[in-house]
Amino acid sequence: MRIEVAVLPVGAAAIGGLWGVLDAEERARAERYRGEEDRRRSIVARGTVRRLLGERLGRDPRELRFVEGPQGKPALAGRELEFNVSHSGDRVAIAIAEGAPVGIDIEVEQPRMTDLVDLARRYFSRREALAVEQAAAEGAIPLFFTIWTAKEAVIKAVGGGLSIQLASFSVLPVRSEWGAVENLGGDPMLDGWHVAALPSEPGYRAAVAAPGIDWEIVPITVA
């Protein structure tokens, strides 16, 4: 089984013909954003998802219909394929899988943040916080964002939203290798999940989560 992953820019050139594949609700949502960058992100994210899913299903992307789960996670109405979307800075990340839920998260690193250790102590598990402390003492800031994206990817894959506390599970992801999510709170929603850090551009961190480890991560290029 494979998980396809795409990371693409949200500049004006990326919009291209994406506006034409959106439905009326998606266009209205994009127009409600006051910031131009937020509007572009919305158009690029949903328009690219439609195109990629349409290509894989052999269907007109404009005809695809979406539904929302209990926590607002979008899904194809027929669930033929699973997908997830994340955006940060000027990048949108998309993951597509067949037969199982998937979650993805991308974040801009913020090297000037001085409270990363405090944030880790407040929101991460003890093991994760200690790892961030040690990394910070050695001058390595990115570990915080590696863990943060992994945890967000898990929450998005599970579809639990704010009902899942960040400290209730532990992850220490390894690049391109699946690591088991340690369920610390006994929440059955967190059983059986795995997460992997994704190769990222400088200044970004990203991760993908899925049930089990029988997944090949396949980067895809969006024209």
Coordinates of N, CA and C in Angstrom, one line a residue:
M1 N 0.8 -1.2 0.0 CA 0.0 0.0 0.0 C 0.9 1.2 0.0
R2 N 0.4 2.3 -0.5 CA 1.1 3.5 -0.6 C 0.4 4.7 -0.2
I3 N 1.1 5.7 0.3 CA 0.6 7.0 0.6 C 1.3 8.0 -0.3
E4 N 0.6 8.7 -1.1 CA 1.2 9.7 -2.0 C 1.2 11.0 -1.3
V5 N 2.3 11.7 -1.4 CA 2.4 13.0 -0.7 C 2.9 14.1 -1.7
A6 N 2.2 15.2 -1.7 CA 2.6 16.3 -2.5 C 2.8 17.6 -1.7
V7 N 3.8 18.4 -1.9 CA 4.0 19.6 -1.2 C 4.2 20.7 -2.3
L8 N 3.4 21.7 -2.3 CA 3.4 22.7 -3.4 C 3.3 24.1 -2.9
P9 N 3.8 25.1 -3.7 CA 3.7 26.5 -3.3 C 2.3 27.0 -3.5
V10 N 2.0 28.2 -2.8 CA 0.7 28.8 -2.9 C 0.8 30.2 -3.6
G11 N 1.9 30.4 -4.3 CA 2.0 31.7 -5.0 C 0.9 31.8 -6.1
A12 N 0.8 33.0 -6.6 CA -0.2 33.3 -7.6 C -0.1 32.4 -8.8
A13 N 1.1 32.0 -9.2 CA 1.3 31.1 -10.4 C 0.7 29.7 -10.1
A14 N 0.6 29.3 -8.9 CA 0.1 28.0 -8.6 C -1.4 27.9 -8.7
I15 N -2.1 29.0 -8.7 CA -3.5 28.9 -8.8 C -4.0 28.4 -10.1
G16 N -3.4 29.0 -11.2 CA -3.7 28.5 -12.5 C -5.1 28.4 -12.8
G17 N -5.5 27.2 -13.2 CA -6.9 26.9 -13.5 C -7.6 26.2 -12.4
L18 N -7.1 26.3 -11.2 CA -7.7 25.6 -10.0 C -9.1 26.2 -9.6
W19 N -9.2 27.5 -9.8 CA -10.5 28.1 -9.5 C -11.7 27.4 -10.2
G20 N -11.4 27.0 -11.4 CA -12.5 26.4 -12.3 C -13.0 25.0 -11.8
V21 N -12.2 24.3 -10.9 CA -12.6 23.0 -10.5 C -13.3 23.1 -9.1
L22 N -13.3 24.2 -8.5 CA -14.0 24.4 -7.2 C -15.5 24.4 -7.4
D23 N -16.2 24.0 -6.3 CA -17.7 24.1 -6.4 C -18.0 25.5 -5.7
A24 N -19.3 25.8 -5.7 CA -19.8 27.1 -5.3 C -19.4 27.4 -3.8
E25 N -19.5 26.4 -3.0 CA -19.2 26.5 -1.6 C -17.7 26.8 -1.3
E26 N -16.9 26.1 -2.1 CA -15.4 26.3 -1.9 C -15.0 27.6 -2.4
R27 N -15.6 28.1 -3.5 CA -15.3 29.5 -4.0 C -15.8 30.5 -3.0
A28 N -16.9 30.3 -2.4 CA -17.4 31.3 -1.4 C -16.5 31.3 -0.2
R29 N -16.0 30.1 0.2 CA -15.1 30.0 1.4 C -13.8 30.8 1.1
A30 N -13.3 30.6 -0.1 CA -12.0 31.3 -0.5 C -12.2 32.8 -0.5
E31 N -13.4 33.2 -1.0 CA -13.6 34.7 -1.1 C -13.8 35.3 0.3
R32 N -14.2 34.5 1.3 CA -14.4 35.1 2.6 C -13.1 35.5 3.3
Y33 N -12.0 34.9 2.9 CA -10.7 35.3 3.4 C -10.3 36.7 3.1
R34 N -9.9 37.5 4.0 CA -9.5 38.8 3.8 C -8.1 38.9 3.3
G35 N -7.2 38.0 3.7 CA -5.8 38.0 3.3 C -5.6 37.3 2.0
E36 N -4.8 37.8 1.1 CA -4.6 37.2 -0.2 C -3.9 35.9 -0.1
E37 N -3.0 35.8 0.9 CA -2.3 34.5 1.0 C -3.2 33.4 1.5
D38 N -4.1 33.7 2.4 CA -5.1 32.8 2.9 C -6.0 32.3 1.8
R39 N -6.4 33.3 1.0 CA -7.3 32.9 -0.2 C -6.6 32.0 -1.1
R40 N -5.3 32.3 -1.4 CA -4.6 31.4 -2.3 C -4.4 30.0 -1.7
R41 N -4.1 29.9 -0.4 CA -4.0 28.6 0.2 C -5.2 27.8 0.0
S42 N -6.4 28.4 0.3 CA -7.7 27.7 0.2 C -7.9 27.2 -1.2
I43 N -7.6 28.0 -2.2 CA -7.8 27.6 -3.6 C -6.9 26.5 -4.0
V44 N -5.6 26.7 -3.7 CA -4.6 25.7 -4.1 C -4.8 24.4 -3.4
A45 N -5.2 24.4 -2.1 CA -5.4 23.2 -1.4 C -6.6 22.4 -1.9
R46 N -7.7 23.0 -2.0 CA -8.9 22.2 -2.4 C -8.9 21.9 -3.9
G47 N -8.4 22.9 -4.7 CA -8.3 22.7 -6.1 C -7.4 21.5 -6.5
T48 N -6.2 21.5 -5.8 CA -5.2 20.4 -6.1 C -5.8 19.1 -5.6
V49 N -6.4 19.1 -4.5 CA -7.0 17.8 -4.0 C -8.0 17.3 -5.0
R50 N -8.8 18.1 -5.5 CA -9.8 17.7 -6.5 C -9.1 17.1 -7.8
R51 N -8.1 17.8 -8.2 CA -7.4 17.4 -9.4 C -6.7 16.0 -9.2
L52 N -6.0 15.9 -8.1 CA -5.3 14.6 -7.8 C -6.3 13.5 -7.6
L53 N -7.4 13.7 -6.9 CA -8.4 12.6 -6.7 C -9.1 12.3 -8.0
G54 N -9.4 13.3 -8.8 CA -10.1 13.0 -10.0 C -9.2 12.2 -11.0
E55 N -7.9 12.5 -11.0 CA -7.0 11.8 -11.9 C -6.9 10.3 -11.4
R56 N -6.9 10.0 -10.1 CA -6.7 8.7 -9.7 C -8.0 7.9 -9.8
L57 N -9.1 8.6 -9.8 CA -10.4 7.9 -9.9 C -11.0 7.9 -11.3
G58 N -10.3 8.6 -12.2 CA -10.8 8.7 -13.6 C -12.1 9.5 -13.7
R59 N -12.2 10.5 -12.8 CA -13.5 11.3 -12.8 C -13.2 12.8 -13.0
D60 N -14.2 13.5 -13.4 CA -14.1 14.9 -13.5 C -14.0 15.5 -12.1
P61 N -12.9 16.2 -11.8 CA -12.7 16.8 -10.5 C -13.8 17.7 -10.0
R62 N -14.5 18.3 -10.9 CA -15.6 19.2 -10.6 C -16.8 18.5 -10.1
E63 N -16.9 17.2 -10.3 CA -18.0 16.4 -9.9 C -17.9 15.7 -8.6
L64 N -16.7 15.8 -8.0 CA -16.4 15.1 -6.7 C -17.2 15.8 -5.6
R65 N -17.7 15.0 -4.7 CA -18.5 15.5 -3.6 C -17.8 15.1 -2.3
F66 N -17.8 16.0 -1.3 CA -17.1 15.8 -0.1 C -18.1 15.9 1.1
V67 N -17.8 15.2 2.2 CA -18.5 15.2 3.4 C -17.6 15.5 4.6
E68 N -18.1 15.8 5.7 CA -17.3 16.1 6.9 C -17.6 15.1 8.0
G69 N -16.5 14.6 8.7 CA -16.6 13.7 9.8 C -17.1 14.5 11.1
P70 N -17.3 13.8 12.2 CA -17.8 14.4 13.4 C -16.9 15.6 13.9
Q71 N -15.6 15.6 13.6 CA -14.7 16.7 14.0 C -14.4 17.6 12.9
G72 N -15.1 17.5 11.8 CA -14.9 18.4 10.6 C -13.9 17.9 9.6
K73 N -13.3 16.7 9.8 CA -12.4 16.2 8.8 C -13.0 15.9 7.5
P74 N -12.6 16.6 6.4 CA -13.3 16.3 5.1 C -12.9 15.0 4.5
A75 N -13.8 14.4 3.7 CA -13.6 13.1 3.1 C -14.4 13.0 1.8
L76 N -14.0 12.2 0.9 CA -14.8 11.9 -0.3 C -16.1 11.3 0.1
A77 N -17.2 11.7 -0.6 CA -18.5 11.1 -0.2 C -18.5 9.6 -0.3
G78 N -17.8 9.0 -1.3 CA -17.8 7.6 -1.4 C -16.7 6.9 -0.7
R79 N -15.7 7.7 -0.2 CA -14.6 7.1 0.6 C -13.7 6.2 -0.3
E80 N -13.7 6.4 -1.6 CA -12.9 5.5 -2.5 C -11.4 5.7 -2.2
L81 N -11.0 7.0 -1.9 CA -9.7 7.3 -1.5 C -9.8 8.2 -0.2
E82 N -8.7 8.1 0.6 CA -8.7 9.0 1.8 C -7.6 10.1 1.5
F83 N -7.8 11.2 2.1 CA -6.9 12.3 1.9 C -6.8 13.2 3.1
N84 N -5.8 14.0 3.2 CA -5.7 15.0 4.2 C -4.8 16.1 3.7
V85 N -5.0 17.3 4.2 CA -4.4 18.5 3.7 C -3.9 19.4 4.9
S86 N -2.7 20.0 4.7 CA -2.2 20.9 5.7 C -1.5 22.0 5.0
H87 N -1.4 23.2 5.6 CA -0.7 24.3 5.0 C 0.0 25.1 6.1
S88 N 1.1 25.7 5.7 CA 1.8 26.6 6.6 C 2.8 27.5 5.8
G89 N 2.9 28.7 6.1 CA 3.8 29.6 5.3 C 3.2 29.7 3.9
D90 N 4.1 29.4 2.9 CA 3.6 29.4 1.5 C 3.7 28.0 0.9
R91 N 3.4 27.0 1.7 CA 3.3 25.7 1.2 C 2.0 25.0 1.7
V92 N 1.5 24.1 0.8 CA 0.4 23.2 1.0 C 0.9 21.8 0.9
A93 N 0.5 21.0 1.9 CA 0.9 19.5 1.8 C -0.3 18.7 1.7
I94 N -0.3 17.7 0.9 CA -1.5 16.8 0.6 C -1.0 15.4 0.7
A95 N -1.8 14.5 1.4 CA -1.5 13.1 1.4 C -2.8 12.4 0.9
I96 N -2.6 11.3 0.1 CA -3.7 10.5 -0.4 C -3.3 9.1 -0.2
A97 N -4.3 8.3 0.3 CA -4.2 6.9 0.6 C -5.4 6.1 0.2
E98 N -5.3 4.8 0.0 CA -6.4 4.0 -0.3 C -6.6 3.0 0.8
G99 N -7.8 2.9 1.3 CA -8.2 1.9 2.2 C -8.0 2.2 3.7
A100 N -7.5 3.4 4.0 CA -7.3 3.7 5.4 C -7.1 5.2 5.6
P101 N -7.5 5.7 6.8 CA -7.3 7.2 7.0 C -5.9 7.6 7.0
V102 N -5.6 8.8 6.7 CA -4.3 9.4 6.7 C -4.3 10.8 7.2
G103 N -3.2 11.2 7.8 CA -3.1 12.6 8.3 C -1.7 13.1 7.9
I104 N -1.7 14.4 7.6 CA -0.4 15.1 7.3 C -0.4 16.5 7.9
D105 N 0.8 16.9 8.3 CA 1.0 18.2 8.8 C 2.3 18.8 8.3
I106 N 2.3 20.1 8.0 CA 3.5 20.8 7.7 C 3.5 22.1 8.5
E107 N 4.7 22.5 8.9 CA 4.9 23.7 9.7 C 6.2 24.4 9.3
V108 N 6.1 25.7 9.3 CA 7.3 26.6 9.2 C 8.1 26.5 10.5
E109 N 9.3 26.3 10.4 CA 10.2 26.4 11.6 C 10.3 27.9 12.0
Q110 N 10.3 28.1 13.3 CA 10.5 29.5 13.8 C 11.7 29.5 14.7
P111 N 12.9 29.6 14.1 CA 14.1 29.5 14.9 C 14.3 30.6 15.9
R112 N 13.5 31.7 15.8 CA 13.7 32.8 16.8 C 12.8 32.6 18.1
M113 N 12.0 31.5 18.0 CA 11.1 31.3 19.2 C 12.0 30.9 20.4
T114 N 11.8 31.5 21.5 CA 12.7 31.3 22.7 C 12.0 30.4 23.7
D115 N 10.7 30.1 23.5 CA 9.9 29.4 24.5 C 9.6 27.9 24.0
L116 N 10.4 27.4 23.1 CA 10.1 26.0 22.6 C 10.1 25.0 23.7
V117 N 11.1 25.1 24.6 CA 11.2 24.1 25.7 C 10.0 24.3 26.6
D118 N 9.6 25.5 26.9 CA 8.4 25.7 27.8 C 7.1 25.1 27.1
L119 N 7.0 25.3 25.8 CA 5.9 24.8 25.1 C 5.9 23.3 25.1
A120 N 7.0 22.7 25.0 CA 7.2 21.2 25.0 C 6.8 20.7 26.4
R121 N 7.3 21.4 27.4 CA 6.9 20.9 28.8 C 5.4 21.0 29.0
R122 N 4.8 22.0 28.4 CA 3.4 22.2 28.7 C 2.4 21.3 27.9
Y123 N 2.8 21.0 26.6 CA 1.9 20.3 25.8 C 2.4 18.9 25.4
F124 N 3.7 18.6 25.4 CA 4.2 17.3 25.0 C 4.2 16.3 26.1
S125 N 4.4 15.0 25.8 CA 4.6 14.0 26.8 C 6.0 14.3 27.5
R126 N 6.2 13.6 28.6 CA 7.4 13.9 29.3 C 8.6 13.4 28.5
R127 N 8.5 12.3 27.8 CA 9.6 11.8 27.0 C 9.9 12.8 25.9
E128 N 8.9 13.3 25.3 CA 9.1 14.3 24.2 C 9.7 15.6 24.7
A129 N 9.2 16.0 25.8 CA 9.7 17.3 26.4 C 11.2 17.2 26.8
L130 N 11.6 16.0 27.3 CA 13.0 15.8 27.7 C 13.9 15.8 26.4
A131 N 13.3 15.2 25.3 CA 14.1 15.2 24.1 C 14.3 16.6 23.5
V132 N 13.2 17.4 23.6 CA 13.3 18.8 23.2 C 14.3 19.6 24.0
E133 N 14.3 19.4 25.3 CA 15.2 20.1 26.2 C 16.6 19.7 25.9
Q134 N 16.9 18.5 25.7 CA 18.3 18.0 25.3 C 18.7 18.6 24.0
A135 N 17.8 18.6 23.0 CA 18.2 19.1 21.7 C 18.4 20.6 21.8
A136 N 17.6 21.3 22.6 CA 17.7 22.8 22.7 C 19.1 23.1 23.4
A137 N 19.5 22.3 24.4 CA 20.7 22.6 25.0 C 21.9 22.4 24.1
E138 N 21.7 21.6 23.0 CA 22.7 21.4 22.0 C 22.6 22.3 20.8
G139 N 21.6 23.2 20.9 CA 21.4 24.2 19.9 C 20.6 23.7 18.7
A140 N 19.9 22.6 18.9 CA 19.1 22.0 17.8 C 17.6 22.3 18.0
I141 N 17.1 23.3 17.3 CA 15.7 23.7 17.5 C 14.7 22.8 16.7
P142 N 15.1 22.3 15.5 CA 14.1 21.7 14.7 C 13.3 20.5 15.3
L143 N 13.9 19.8 16.3 CA 13.3 18.7 16.9 C 11.9 19.0 17.4
F144 N 11.7 20.2 18.0 CA 10.4 20.6 18.5 C 9.4 20.5 17.3
F145 N 9.7 21.1 16.2 CA 8.8 21.1 15.1 C 8.6 19.7 14.4
T146 N 9.7 18.9 14.5 CA 9.5 17.5 14.0 C 8.5 16.8 14.9
I147 N 8.5 16.9 16.2 CA 7.6 16.3 17.1 C 6.2 16.9 16.9
W148 N 6.1 18.2 16.8 CA 4.9 18.9 16.7 C 4.1 18.5 15.4
T149 N 4.8 18.4 14.3 CA 4.1 18.0 13.1 C 3.7 16.5 13.2
A150 N 4.5 15.7 13.8 CA 4.1 14.3 13.9 C 2.8 14.2 14.8
K151 N 2.8 14.9 15.9 CA 1.6 14.8 16.7 C 0.3 15.4 16.0
E152 N 0.5 16.5 15.3 CA -0.6 17.0 14.6 C -1.1 16.0 13.5
A153 N -0.1 15.4 12.8 CA -0.5 14.4 11.7 C -1.3 13.3 12.3
V154 N -0.9 12.8 13.5 CA -1.7 11.7 14.2 C -3.1 12.2 14.5
I155 N -3.2 13.3 15.1 CA -4.6 13.8 15.5 C -5.4 14.0 14.2
K156 N -4.9 14.5 13.2 CA -5.6 14.7 11.9 C -6.0 13.3 11.3
A157 N -5.1 12.3 11.4 CA -5.4 11.0 10.9 C -6.5 10.3 11.6
V158 N -6.4 10.4 13.0 CA -7.5 9.8 13.8 C -8.8 10.5 13.7
G159 N -8.8 11.8 13.4 CA -10.0 12.6 13.3 C -10.6 12.9 14.6
G160 N -9.8 13.0 15.6 CA -10.4 13.3 17.0 C -10.4 14.7 17.3
G161 N -9.8 15.6 16.6 CA -9.8 17.0 16.8 C -9.3 17.3 18.2
L162 N -10.0 18.3 18.8 CA -9.5 18.8 20.1 C -9.8 17.9 21.3
S163 N -10.5 16.8 21.0 CA -10.8 15.8 22.0 C -9.6 15.0 22.4
I164 N -8.5 15.1 21.6 CA -7.3 14.3 21.9 C -6.2 15.3 22.4
Q165 N -5.7 15.1 23.6 CA -4.7 15.9 24.2 C -3.3 15.5 23.7
L166 N -2.5 16.5 23.4 CA -1.2 16.3 22.8 C -0.3 15.4 23.7
A167 N -0.5 15.6 25.0 CA 0.3 14.8 26.0 C -0.2 13.4 26.2
S168 N -1.3 13.0 25.6 CA -1.9 11.7 25.8 C -1.2 10.6 25.0
F169 N -0.3 11.0 24.1 CA 0.4 10.1 23.3 C 1.8 10.6 23.0
S170 N 2.7 9.7 22.7 CA 4.1 10.1 22.5 C 4.6 9.6 21.1
V171 N 5.4 10.5 20.4 CA 6.0 10.2 19.1 C 7.4 10.7 19.1
L172 N 8.3 10.0 18.5 CA 9.6 10.5 18.2 C 9.9 10.0 16.8
P173 N 9.4 10.7 15.8 CA 9.5 10.2 14.4 C 10.9 10.2 13.9
V174 N 11.1 9.2 13.0 CA 12.4 9.1 12.2 C 12.0 9.4 10.8
R175 N 12.9 10.1 10.1 CA 12.7 10.5 8.7 C 12.4 9.2 7.8
S176 N 11.3 9.3 7.2 CA 10.9 8.2 6.2 C 10.7 6.8 6.8
E177 N 10.7 6.7 8.1 CA 10.5 5.4 8.7 C 9.3 5.5 9.6
W178 N 8.5 4.4 9.6 CA 7.3 4.4 10.5 C 7.7 4.1 11.9
G179 N 7.2 5.0 12.8 CA 7.4 4.7 14.2 C 6.0 4.6 14.9
A180 N 5.9 3.7 15.9 CA 4.6 3.5 16.5 C 4.3 4.7 17.5
V181 N 3.0 5.0 17.5 CA 2.5 6.0 18.4 C 2.3 5.3 19.8
E182 N 2.9 5.9 20.8 CA 2.8 5.4 22.2 C 1.6 5.9 22.8
N183 N 0.6 5.1 23.1 CA -0.7 5.5 23.6 C -0.6 5.6 25.2
L184 N -0.4 6.8 25.7 CA -0.2 7.0 27.1 C -1.4 7.0 28.0
G185 N -2.5 7.4 27.3 CA -3.8 7.7 28.1 C -4.8 6.6 28.0
G186 N -4.5 5.5 27.2 CA -5.4 4.4 27.0 C -6.6 4.7 26.1
D187 N -6.5 5.8 25.4 CA -7.6 6.2 24.5 C -7.6 5.2 23.3
P188 N -8.7 4.4 23.1 CA -8.7 3.4 22.0 C -8.5 4.0 20.6
M189 N -8.9 5.3 20.5 CA -8.7 6.0 19.2 C -7.3 6.1 18.8
L190 N -6.3 5.9 19.7 CA -4.9 6.1 19.4 C -4.2 4.8 19.2
D191 N -4.9 3.7 19.3 CA -4.3 2.4 19.2 C -3.9 2.1 17.7
G192 N -2.7 1.6 17.5 CA -2.4 1.1 16.1 C -1.9 2.1 15.1
W193 N -1.7 3.3 15.6 CA -1.2 4.4 14.6 C 0.3 4.4 14.6
H194 N 0.8 4.8 13.4 CA 2.2 5.0 13.2 C 2.4 6.4 12.5
V195 N 3.7 6.9 12.6 CA 3.9 8.2 12.0 C 5.4 8.3 11.5
A196 N 5.6 9.0 10.4 CA 6.9 9.2 9.9 C 7.2 10.6 9.5
A197 N 8.4 11.1 9.8 CA 8.8 12.4 9.4 C 9.1 12.4 7.9
L198 N 8.7 13.5 7.2 CA 8.9 13.6 5.8 C 10.1 14.4 5.4
P199 N 10.8 14.1 4.4 CA 11.9 15.0 3.9 C 11.2 16.3 3.6
S200 N 11.9 17.4 4.0 CA 11.3 18.7 3.9 C 12.3 19.7 3.4
E201 N 11.7 20.8 2.8 CA 12.5 21.9 2.3 C 13.1 22.6 3.6
P202 N 14.2 23.3 3.4 CA 14.8 24.1 4.5 C 13.8 25.1 5.0
G203 N 13.7 25.1 6.4 CA 12.7 26.0 7.0 C 11.4 25.4 7.3
Y204 N 11.2 24.1 6.8 CA 9.9 23.5 7.1 C 10.1 22.1 7.7
R205 N 9.1 21.6 8.4 CA 9.0 20.3 8.9 C 7.7 19.7 8.6
A206 N 7.6 18.4 8.2 CA 6.4 17.8 7.9 C 6.4 16.3 8.3
A207 N 5.2 15.8 8.5 CA 5.0 14.4 8.9 C 3.7 13.8 8.4
V208 N 3.6 12.5 8.3 CA 2.4 11.8 7.8 C 2.1 10.7 8.8
A209 N 0.8 10.4 9.1 CA 0.4 9.3 10.0 C -0.6 8.4 9.3
A210 N -0.6 7.2 9.7 CA -1.5 6.2 9.1 C -1.6 5.0 10.1
P211 N -2.6 4.1 10.0 CA -2.6 2.9 10.8 C -1.7 1.8 10.2
G212 N -0.9 1.2 11.1 CA 0.0 0.2 10.6 C 1.3 0.7 10.0
I213 N 2.1 -0.2 9.5 CA 3.4 0.2 8.9 C 3.6 -0.2 7.5
D214 N 2.6 -0.9 6.9 CA 2.7 -1.5 5.5 C 2.4 -0.4 4.5
W215 N 3.1 0.7 4.6 CA 2.9 1.8 3.7 C 4.2 2.3 3.1
E216 N 4.1 2.5 1.8 CA 5.2 3.2 1.1 C 4.9 4.6 0.9
I217 N 5.8 5.5 1.3 CA 5.5 7.0 1.1 C 6.1 7.3 -0.3
V218 N 5.2 7.8 -1.2 CA 5.6 8.1 -2.6 C 5.4 9.6 -2.8
P219 N 6.5 10.4 -3.0 CA 6.4 11.8 -3.3 C 5.8 12.0 -4.7
I220 N 4.9 12.9 -4.9 CA 4.3 13.2 -6.2 C 4.6 14.6 -6.6
T221 N 4.8 14.9 -7.8 CA 5.0 16.3 -8.3 C 3.7 16.8 -9.0
V222 N 3.3 17.9 -8.6 CA 2.1 18.5 -9.1 C 2.5 19.5 -10.2
A223 N 2.0 19.3 -11.4 CA 2.4 20.2 -12.5 C 1.7 21.5 -12.4

